[in-house]
Amino acid sequence: MDKKTLSRDGTPIAYETSGQGPAVILVSGAMSTGGTVAPLGALLADRFTAVVYDRRGRGASGDTAPYAVEREVEDLAALIDAAGGEACLYGISSGGALVLEAAASGLPVRKVAVYETPFADFSAQGAKERAAYTENLTAALADGRRGDAVELFLTLTGMAPEMIQGARQSPMWADMEAVAPSLAHDDAVMGGGLLPRERLASITAPVLAVAGGASPDWLREATRAVAEAVPQGAYRSLEGQTHMVDPNALAPVLAEYFRP
């Protein structure tokens, strides 16, 4: 990240841009930085000014206590201002919940696209699992047990216990522990994990909700429900894709949708 802007509370937000054209800001999900969505940004840079950034509490961005979802909306407001005063927003997973909240907050957003925001209403035991996750995550982070916090998140995503134990022994585990406190940010952004229908109904910008055709049924149902809850919502399925979507499959869809 070669640029920084200051959010309303003075927190430095690190970002970088590529390409030229209308601004598109890409928002990463949990356990991710701007580098995670940078490959997608590079594919959009032939038509747009692609903006990727480290969300607060990760990478080169700062973090100012106490955390509130509103602060992350203000981070996006600062990025939009730096990009010229208007932008399209794309968010993946819990990053999708953040861009939806930003749009509902009235930021100058031309269009919004989200990929598989994991609202748990549509998963068996989803609401109960989310409540337990929030409680256990809060306790782990309060005790400084960052590794346990990461394990809780990976378990929530469905990763098998033996794979998690293997990950604990890998070189990447230290990096995952480094951003573990930001898991609480994403948990707050998800708002308990349930689809905020009334909030979504207040969004005036067009919203494209995209899901992978090979993703679990509940994720595809949650994505379709986002499209149905927004006044100008549309749903799109990408054949053969999962939650780990291939940027090469997604970029053409976003480029066509975000086209002025």
mmCIF file of C-alpha atoms in Angstrom:
data_model
loop_
_atom_site.group_PDB
_atom_site.id
_atom_site.type_symbol
_atom_site.label_atom_id
_atom_site.label_comp_id
_atom_site.label_asym_id
_atom_site.label_seq_id
_atom_site.Cartn_x
_atom_site.Cartn_y
_atom_site.Cartn_z
ATOM 1 C CA MET A 1 0.000 0.000 0.000
ATOM 2 C CA ASP A 2 1.703 3.184 -1.194
ATOM 3 C CA LYS A 3 -0.885 5.784 -0.144
ATOM 4 C CA LYS A 4 -2.621 6.775 3.069
ATOM 5 C CA THR A 5 -5.698 8.785 3.919
ATOM 6 C CA LEU A 6 -7.013 9.788 7.318
ATOM 7 C CA SER A 7 -10.410 8.609 8.452
ATOM 8 C CA ARG A 8 -12.691 10.929 10.396
ATOM 9 C CA ASP A 9 -11.288 9.766 13.760
ATOM 10 C CA GLY A 10 -7.698 10.284 12.597
ATOM 11 C CA THR A 11 -6.950 6.625 11.853
ATOM 12 C CA PRO A 12 -4.569 6.240 8.882
ATOM 13 C CA ILE A 13 -5.989 3.976 6.180
ATOM 14 C CA ALA A 14 -3.444 2.522 3.746
ATOM 15 C CA TYR A 15 -4.501 1.999 0.147
ATOM 16 C CA GLU A 16 -3.264 1.780 -3.416
ATOM 17 C CA THR A 17 -4.784 2.449 -6.798
ATOM 18 C CA SER A 18 -4.290 1.065 -10.272
ATOM 19 C CA GLY A 19 -5.731 1.935 -13.660
ATOM 20 C CA GLN A 20 -7.800 4.868 -14.802
ATOM 21 C CA GLY A 21 -11.518 5.533 -15.033
ATOM 22 C CA PRO A 22 -14.452 5.496 -12.611
ATOM 23 C CA ALA A 23 -13.408 4.497 -9.097
ATOM 24 C CA VAL A 24 -14.172 1.010 -7.762
ATOM 25 C CA ILE A 25 -13.231 0.301 -4.139
ATOM 26 C CA LEU A 26 -12.706 -3.368 -3.276
ATOM 27 C CA VAL A 27 -13.357 -4.478 0.302
ATOM 28 C CA SER A 28 -11.857 -7.663 1.701
ATOM 29 C CA GLY A 29 -13.472 -10.069 4.149
ATOM 30 C CA ALA A 30 -12.302 -11.526 7.456
ATOM 31 C CA MET A 31 -8.623 -12.453 7.923
ATOM 32 C CA SER A 32 -7.795 -10.554 4.734
ATOM 33 C CA THR A 33 -5.945 -7.407 3.692
ATOM 34 C CA GLY A 34 -6.009 -5.267 0.600
ATOM 35 C CA GLY A 35 -3.545 -7.654 -0.978
ATOM 36 C CA THR A 36 -6.214 -10.353 -0.944
ATOM 37 C CA VAL A 37 -8.430 -8.476 -3.415
ATOM 38 C CA ALA A 38 -5.537 -6.891 -5.341
ATOM 39 C CA PRO A 39 -5.588 -9.573 -8.106
ATOM 40 C CA LEU A 40 -9.232 -8.716 -8.792
ATOM 41 C CA GLY A 41 -8.379 -5.023 -8.779
ATOM 42 C CA ALA A 42 -5.630 -5.613 -11.329
ATOM 43 C CA LEU A 43 -8.155 -7.246 -13.676
ATOM 44 C CA LEU A 44 -10.478 -4.227 -13.406
ATOM 45 C CA ALA A 45 -7.722 -1.655 -13.889
ATOM 46 C CA ASP A 46 -8.055 -1.584 -17.684
ATOM 47 C CA ARG A 47 -11.444 0.148 -17.333
ATOM 48 C CA PHE A 48 -11.538 1.575 -13.813
ATOM 49 C CA THR A 49 -9.456 3.131 -11.088
ATOM 50 C CA ALA A 50 -9.310 0.118 -8.792
ATOM 51 C CA VAL A 51 -8.781 0.973 -5.133
ATOM 52 C CA VAL A 52 -7.701 -1.701 -2.651
ATOM 53 C CA TYR A 53 -6.994 -0.958 1.002
ATOM 54 C CA ASP A 54 -6.116 -2.486 4.337
ATOM 55 C CA ARG A 55 -9.161 -2.312 6.562
ATOM 56 C CA ARG A 56 -8.457 -0.791 9.976
ATOM 57 C CA GLY A 57 -6.590 -3.111 12.299
ATOM 58 C CA ARG A 58 -4.785 -4.926 9.469
ATOM 59 C CA GLY A 59 -1.755 -4.508 7.288
ATOM 60 C CA ALA A 60 -0.439 -0.955 7.093
ATOM 61 C CA SER A 61 -3.626 0.718 8.371
ATOM 62 C CA GLY A 62 -4.055 1.920 11.930
ATOM 63 C CA ASP A 63 -6.683 1.026 14.498
ATOM 64 C CA THR A 64 -8.247 3.396 17.013
ATOM 65 C CA ALA A 65 -10.253 2.163 19.999
ATOM 66 C CA PRO A 66 -13.082 1.817 20.640
ATOM 67 C CA TYR A 67 -14.121 0.019 17.473
ATOM 68 C CA ALA A 68 -17.517 0.619 15.886
ATOM 69 C CA VAL A 69 -18.890 -0.342 12.500
ATOM 70 C CA GLU A 70 -19.496 3.358 11.869
ATOM 71 C CA ARG A 71 -15.729 3.917 11.939
ATOM 72 C CA GLU A 72 -15.278 1.502 9.026
ATOM 73 C CA VAL A 73 -18.030 3.289 7.123
ATOM 74 C CA GLU A 74 -16.101 6.504 7.745
ATOM 75 C CA ASP A 75 -12.965 4.783 6.401
ATOM 76 C CA LEU A 76 -14.830 4.118 3.171
ATOM 77 C CA ALA A 77 -16.067 7.712 3.117
ATOM 78 C CA ALA A 78 -12.451 8.908 3.301
ATOM 79 C CA LEU A 79 -11.437 6.561 0.484
ATOM 80 C CA ILE A 80 -14.349 7.707 -1.681
ATOM 81 C CA ASP A 81 -13.332 11.315 -1.086
ATOM 82 C CA ALA A 82 -9.730 10.499 -2.029
ATOM 83 C CA ALA A 83 -11.003 8.773 -5.189
ATOM 84 C CA GLY A 84 -12.872 11.849 -6.384
ATOM 85 C CA GLY A 85 -16.083 11.966 -4.373
ATOM 86 C CA GLU A 86 -18.008 9.016 -5.831
ATOM 87 C CA ALA A 87 -17.264 5.313 -6.269
ATOM 88 C CA CYS A 88 -18.652 1.878 -6.860
ATOM 89 C CA LEU A 89 -18.147 -0.589 -4.007
ATOM 90 C CA TYR A 90 -17.408 -4.317 -4.111
ATOM 91 C CA GLY A 91 -17.209 -6.471 -0.996
ATOM 92 C CA ILE A 92 -16.589 -10.171 -0.523
ATOM 93 C CA SER A 93 -17.969 -12.208 2.373
ATOM 94 C CA SER A 94 -18.171 -10.019 5.521
ATOM 95 C CA GLY A 95 -16.699 -7.211 3.422
ATOM 96 C CA GLY A 96 -19.990 -7.368 1.552
ATOM 97 C CA ALA A 97 -21.868 -6.600 4.761
ATOM 98 C CA LEU A 98 -19.655 -3.546 5.214
ATOM 99 C CA VAL A 99 -20.305 -2.134 1.742
ATOM 100 C CA LEU A 100 -24.044 -2.735 2.143
ATOM 101 C CA GLU A 101 -23.955 -0.804 5.415
ATOM 102 C CA ALA A 102 -21.941 1.952 3.734
ATOM 103 C CA ALA A 103 -24.548 2.226 0.986
ATOM 104 C CA ALA A 104 -27.370 2.252 3.538
ATOM 105 C CA SER A 105 -25.539 5.024 5.419
ATOM 106 C CA GLY A 106 -25.883 7.310 2.422
ATOM 107 C CA LEU A 107 -22.311 7.452 1.145
ATOM 108 C CA PRO A 108 -21.958 8.672 -2.480
ATOM 109 C CA VAL A 109 -22.020 5.192 -4.007
ATOM 110 C CA ARG A 110 -22.974 4.698 -7.653
ATOM 111 C CA LYS A 111 -23.336 0.904 -7.599
ATOM 112 C CA VAL A 112 -22.661 -1.927 -5.158
ATOM 113 C CA ALA A 113 -21.663 -5.540 -5.753
ATOM 114 C CA VAL A 114 -21.261 -8.215 -3.092
ATOM 115 C CA TYR A 115 -20.043 -11.791 -3.217
ATOM 116 C CA GLU A 116 -21.550 -14.346 -0.825
ATOM 117 C CA THR A 117 -22.133 -12.321 2.321
ATOM 118 C CA PRO A 118 -22.649 -15.167 4.820
ATOM 119 C CA PHE A 119 -25.876 -14.220 6.567
ATOM 120 C CA ALA A 120 -26.601 -17.227 8.743
ATOM 121 C CA ASP A 121 -30.411 -17.197 8.590
ATOM 122 C CA PHE A 122 -30.238 -19.738 5.797
ATOM 123 C CA SER A 123 -27.870 -22.207 7.453
ATOM 124 C CA ALA A 124 -29.085 -24.966 9.776
ATOM 125 C CA GLN A 125 -28.365 -23.838 13.341
ATOM 126 C CA GLY A 126 -26.820 -20.729 11.811
ATOM 127 C CA ALA A 127 -28.122 -18.157 14.290
ATOM 128 C CA LYS A 128 -27.213 -20.363 17.253
ATOM 129 C CA GLU A 129 -23.723 -21.029 15.873
ATOM 130 C CA ARG A 130 -23.141 -17.320 15.258
ATOM 131 C CA ALA A 131 -24.140 -16.421 18.819
ATOM 132 C CA ALA A 132 -21.770 -19.039 20.244
ATOM 133 C CA TYR A 133 -19.007 -17.843 17.935
ATOM 134 C CA THR A 134 -19.397 -14.238 19.085
ATOM 135 C CA GLU A 135 -19.268 -15.255 22.742
ATOM 136 C CA ASN A 136 -16.244 -17.516 22.352
ATOM 137 C CA LEU A 137 -14.398 -15.083 20.063
ATOM 138 C CA THR A 138 -14.879 -12.227 22.524
ATOM 139 C CA ALA A 139 -13.502 -14.368 25.352
ATOM 140 C CA ALA A 140 -10.504 -15.585 23.332
ATOM 141 C CA LEU A 141 -9.482 -12.079 22.260
ATOM 142 C CA ALA A 142 -9.992 -10.688 25.773
ATOM 143 C CA ASP A 143 -7.619 -13.375 27.079
ATOM 144 C CA GLY A 144 -5.065 -12.699 24.348
ATOM 145 C CA ARG A 145 -5.573 -16.152 22.830
ATOM 146 C CA ARG A 146 -5.178 -15.083 19.225
ATOM 147 C CA GLY A 147 -4.526 -18.600 17.954
ATOM 148 C CA ASP A 148 -7.761 -19.814 19.509
ATOM 149 C CA ALA A 149 -9.599 -16.880 17.915
ATOM 150 C CA VAL A 150 -8.287 -17.859 14.478
ATOM 151 C CA GLU A 151 -9.266 -21.473 15.126
ATOM 152 C CA LEU A 152 -12.795 -20.406 16.066
ATOM 153 C CA PHE A 153 -13.115 -18.514 12.804
ATOM 154 C CA LEU A 154 -11.756 -21.367 10.695
ATOM 155 C CA THR A 155 -14.157 -23.750 12.419
ATOM 156 C CA LEU A 156 -17.040 -21.387 11.641
ATOM 157 C CA THR A 157 -16.071 -21.501 7.963
ATOM 158 C CA GLY A 158 -16.297 -25.295 8.018
ATOM 159 C CA MET A 159 -12.604 -26.164 7.947
ATOM 160 C CA ALA A 160 -11.930 -29.676 9.257
ATOM 161 C CA PRO A 161 -10.134 -29.943 12.646
ATOM 162 C CA GLU A 162 -7.175 -31.801 11.156
ATOM 163 C CA MET A 163 -6.699 -29.068 8.561
ATOM 164 C CA ILE A 164 -6.796 -26.410 11.275
ATOM 165 C CA GLN A 165 -4.149 -28.258 13.265
ATOM 166 C CA GLY A 166 -2.031 -28.464 10.138
ATOM 167 C CA ALA A 167 -2.466 -24.729 9.600
ATOM 168 C CA ARG A 168 -1.286 -24.075 13.152
ATOM 169 C CA GLN A 169 2.045 -25.647 12.229
ATOM 170 C CA SER A 170 2.439 -23.674 9.015
ATOM 171 C CA PRO A 171 4.462 -20.472 8.489
ATOM 172 C CA MET A 172 1.268 -18.555 7.675
ATOM 173 C CA TRP A 173 -0.147 -19.028 11.183
ATOM 174 C CA ALA A 174 1.809 -16.084 12.637
ATOM 175 C CA ASP A 175 0.336 -13.782 9.987
ATOM 176 C CA MET A 176 -3.142 -15.054 10.778
ATOM 177 C CA GLU A 177 -2.658 -14.420 14.479
ATOM 178 C CA ALA A 178 -1.453 -10.897 13.671
ATOM 179 C CA VAL A 179 -4.846 -9.935 12.216
ATOM 180 C CA ALA A 180 -6.907 -12.023 14.676
ATOM 181 C CA PRO A 181 -8.161 -8.969 16.643
ATOM 182 C CA SER A 182 -9.874 -7.748 13.472
ATOM 183 C CA LEU A 183 -12.123 -10.819 13.615
ATOM 184 C CA ALA A 184 -14.122 -8.883 16.196
ATOM 185 C CA HIS A 185 -14.543 -6.108 13.616
ATOM 186 C CA ASP A 186 -15.998 -8.495 11.055
ATOM 187 C CA ASP A 187 -18.226 -10.072 13.671
ATOM 188 C CA ALA A 188 -19.625 -6.626 14.467
ATOM 189 C CA VAL A 189 -20.058 -5.817 10.780
ATOM 190 C CA MET A 190 -22.108 -8.989 10.372
ATOM 191 C CA GLY A 191 -24.419 -7.725 13.128
ATOM 192 C CA GLY A 192 -25.139 -11.088 14.707
ATOM 193 C CA GLY A 193 -25.052 -12.802 11.357
ATOM 194 C CA LEU A 194 -28.683 -12.293 10.352
ATOM 195 C CA LEU A 195 -29.910 -10.591 7.188
ATOM 196 C CA PRO A 196 -30.707 -6.923 8.029
ATOM 197 C CA ARG A 197 -33.781 -6.704 5.816
ATOM 198 C CA GLU A 198 -34.964 -3.270 6.943
ATOM 199 C CA ARG A 199 -31.488 -1.793 6.555
ATOM 200 C CA LEU A 200 -31.093 -3.302 3.087
ATOM 201 C CA ALA A 201 -34.491 -1.956 2.058
ATOM 202 C CA SER A 202 -33.179 1.582 2.620
ATOM 203 C CA ILE A 203 -30.397 1.278 0.023
ATOM 204 C CA THR A 204 -31.078 3.437 -3.015
ATOM 205 C CA ALA A 205 -28.072 2.370 -5.128
ATOM 206 C CA PRO A 206 -28.299 -0.678 -7.416
ATOM 207 C CA VAL A 207 -26.912 -3.839 -5.809
ATOM 208 C CA LEU A 208 -25.626 -6.947 -7.593
ATOM 209 C CA ALA A 209 -25.393 -9.998 -5.310
ATOM 210 C CA VAL A 210 -23.197 -12.752 -6.739
ATOM 211 C CA ALA A 211 -22.815 -16.349 -5.568
ATOM 212 C CA GLY A 212 -20.835 -19.339 -6.726
ATOM 213 C CA GLY A 213 -22.815 -22.087 -8.402
ATOM 214 C CA ALA A 214 -20.768 -24.694 -6.526
ATOM 215 C CA SER A 215 -21.136 -23.029 -3.125
ATOM 216 C CA PRO A 216 -23.343 -24.503 -0.376
ATOM 217 C CA ASP A 217 -27.075 -24.001 -0.813
ATOM 218 C CA TRP A 218 -27.368 -21.752 2.232
ATOM 219 C CA LEU A 219 -24.757 -19.306 0.921
ATOM 220 C CA ARG A 220 -26.534 -19.070 -2.408
ATOM 221 C CA GLU A 221 -29.862 -18.572 -0.634
ATOM 222 C CA ALA A 222 -28.364 -15.844 1.546
ATOM 223 C CA THR A 223 -26.991 -14.101 -1.547
ATOM 224 C CA ARG A 224 -30.317 -14.277 -3.341
ATOM 225 C CA ALA A 225 -32.027 -12.871 -0.232
ATOM 226 C CA VAL A 226 -29.729 -9.824 -0.332
ATOM 227 C CA ALA A 227 -30.795 -9.147 -3.923
ATOM 228 C CA GLU A 228 -34.454 -9.520 -2.989
ATOM 229 C CA ALA A 229 -34.182 -7.238 0.040
ATOM 230 C CA VAL A 230 -32.749 -4.240 -1.858
ATOM 231 C CA PRO A 231 -35.104 -2.137 -4.003
ATOM 232 C CA GLN A 232 -32.722 -2.265 -7.004
ATOM 233 C CA GLY A 233 -31.256 -5.707 -6.389
ATOM 234 C CA ALA A 234 -30.161 -8.363 -8.870
ATOM 235 C CA TYR A 235 -28.789 -11.879 -8.369
ATOM 236 C CA ARG A 236 -26.094 -13.620 -10.400
ATOM 237 C CA SER A 237 -24.628 -17.112 -10.095
ATOM 238 C CA LEU A 238 -21.141 -17.983 -11.352
ATOM 239 C CA GLU A 239 -21.040 -21.553 -12.612
ATOM 240 C CA GLY A 240 -18.461 -23.749 -10.913
ATOM 241 C CA GLN A 241 -17.325 -21.111 -8.410
ATOM 242 C CA THR A 242 -17.152 -21.460 -4.628
ATOM 243 C CA HIS A 243 -16.609 -18.997 -1.775
ATOM 244 C CA MET A 244 -12.960 -18.851 -2.911
ATOM 245 C CA VAL A 245 -13.986 -17.215 -6.158
ATOM 246 C CA ASP A 246 -11.549 -17.028 -9.080
ATOM 247 C CA PRO A 247 -10.888 -13.337 -9.904
ATOM 248 C CA ASN A 248 -10.781 -14.256 -13.599
ATOM 249 C CA ALA A 249 -14.374 -15.508 -13.390
ATOM 250 C CA LEU A 250 -15.644 -12.563 -11.387
ATOM 251 C CA ALA A 251 -13.863 -9.626 -13.024
ATOM 252 C CA PRO A 252 -15.810 -9.659 -16.332
ATOM 253 C CA VAL A 253 -19.116 -9.679 -14.422
ATOM 254 C CA LEU A 254 -18.095 -6.730 -12.289
ATOM 255 C CA ALA A 255 -16.632 -4.821 -15.236
ATOM 256 C CA GLU A 256 -19.894 -5.085 -17.164
ATOM 257 C CA TYR A 257 -22.003 -4.204 -14.123
ATOM 258 C CA PHE A 258 -19.917 -1.221 -13.009
ATOM 259 C CA ARG A 259 -19.694 0.209 -16.510
ATOM 260 C CA PRO A 260 -21.071 3.821 -16.477
#
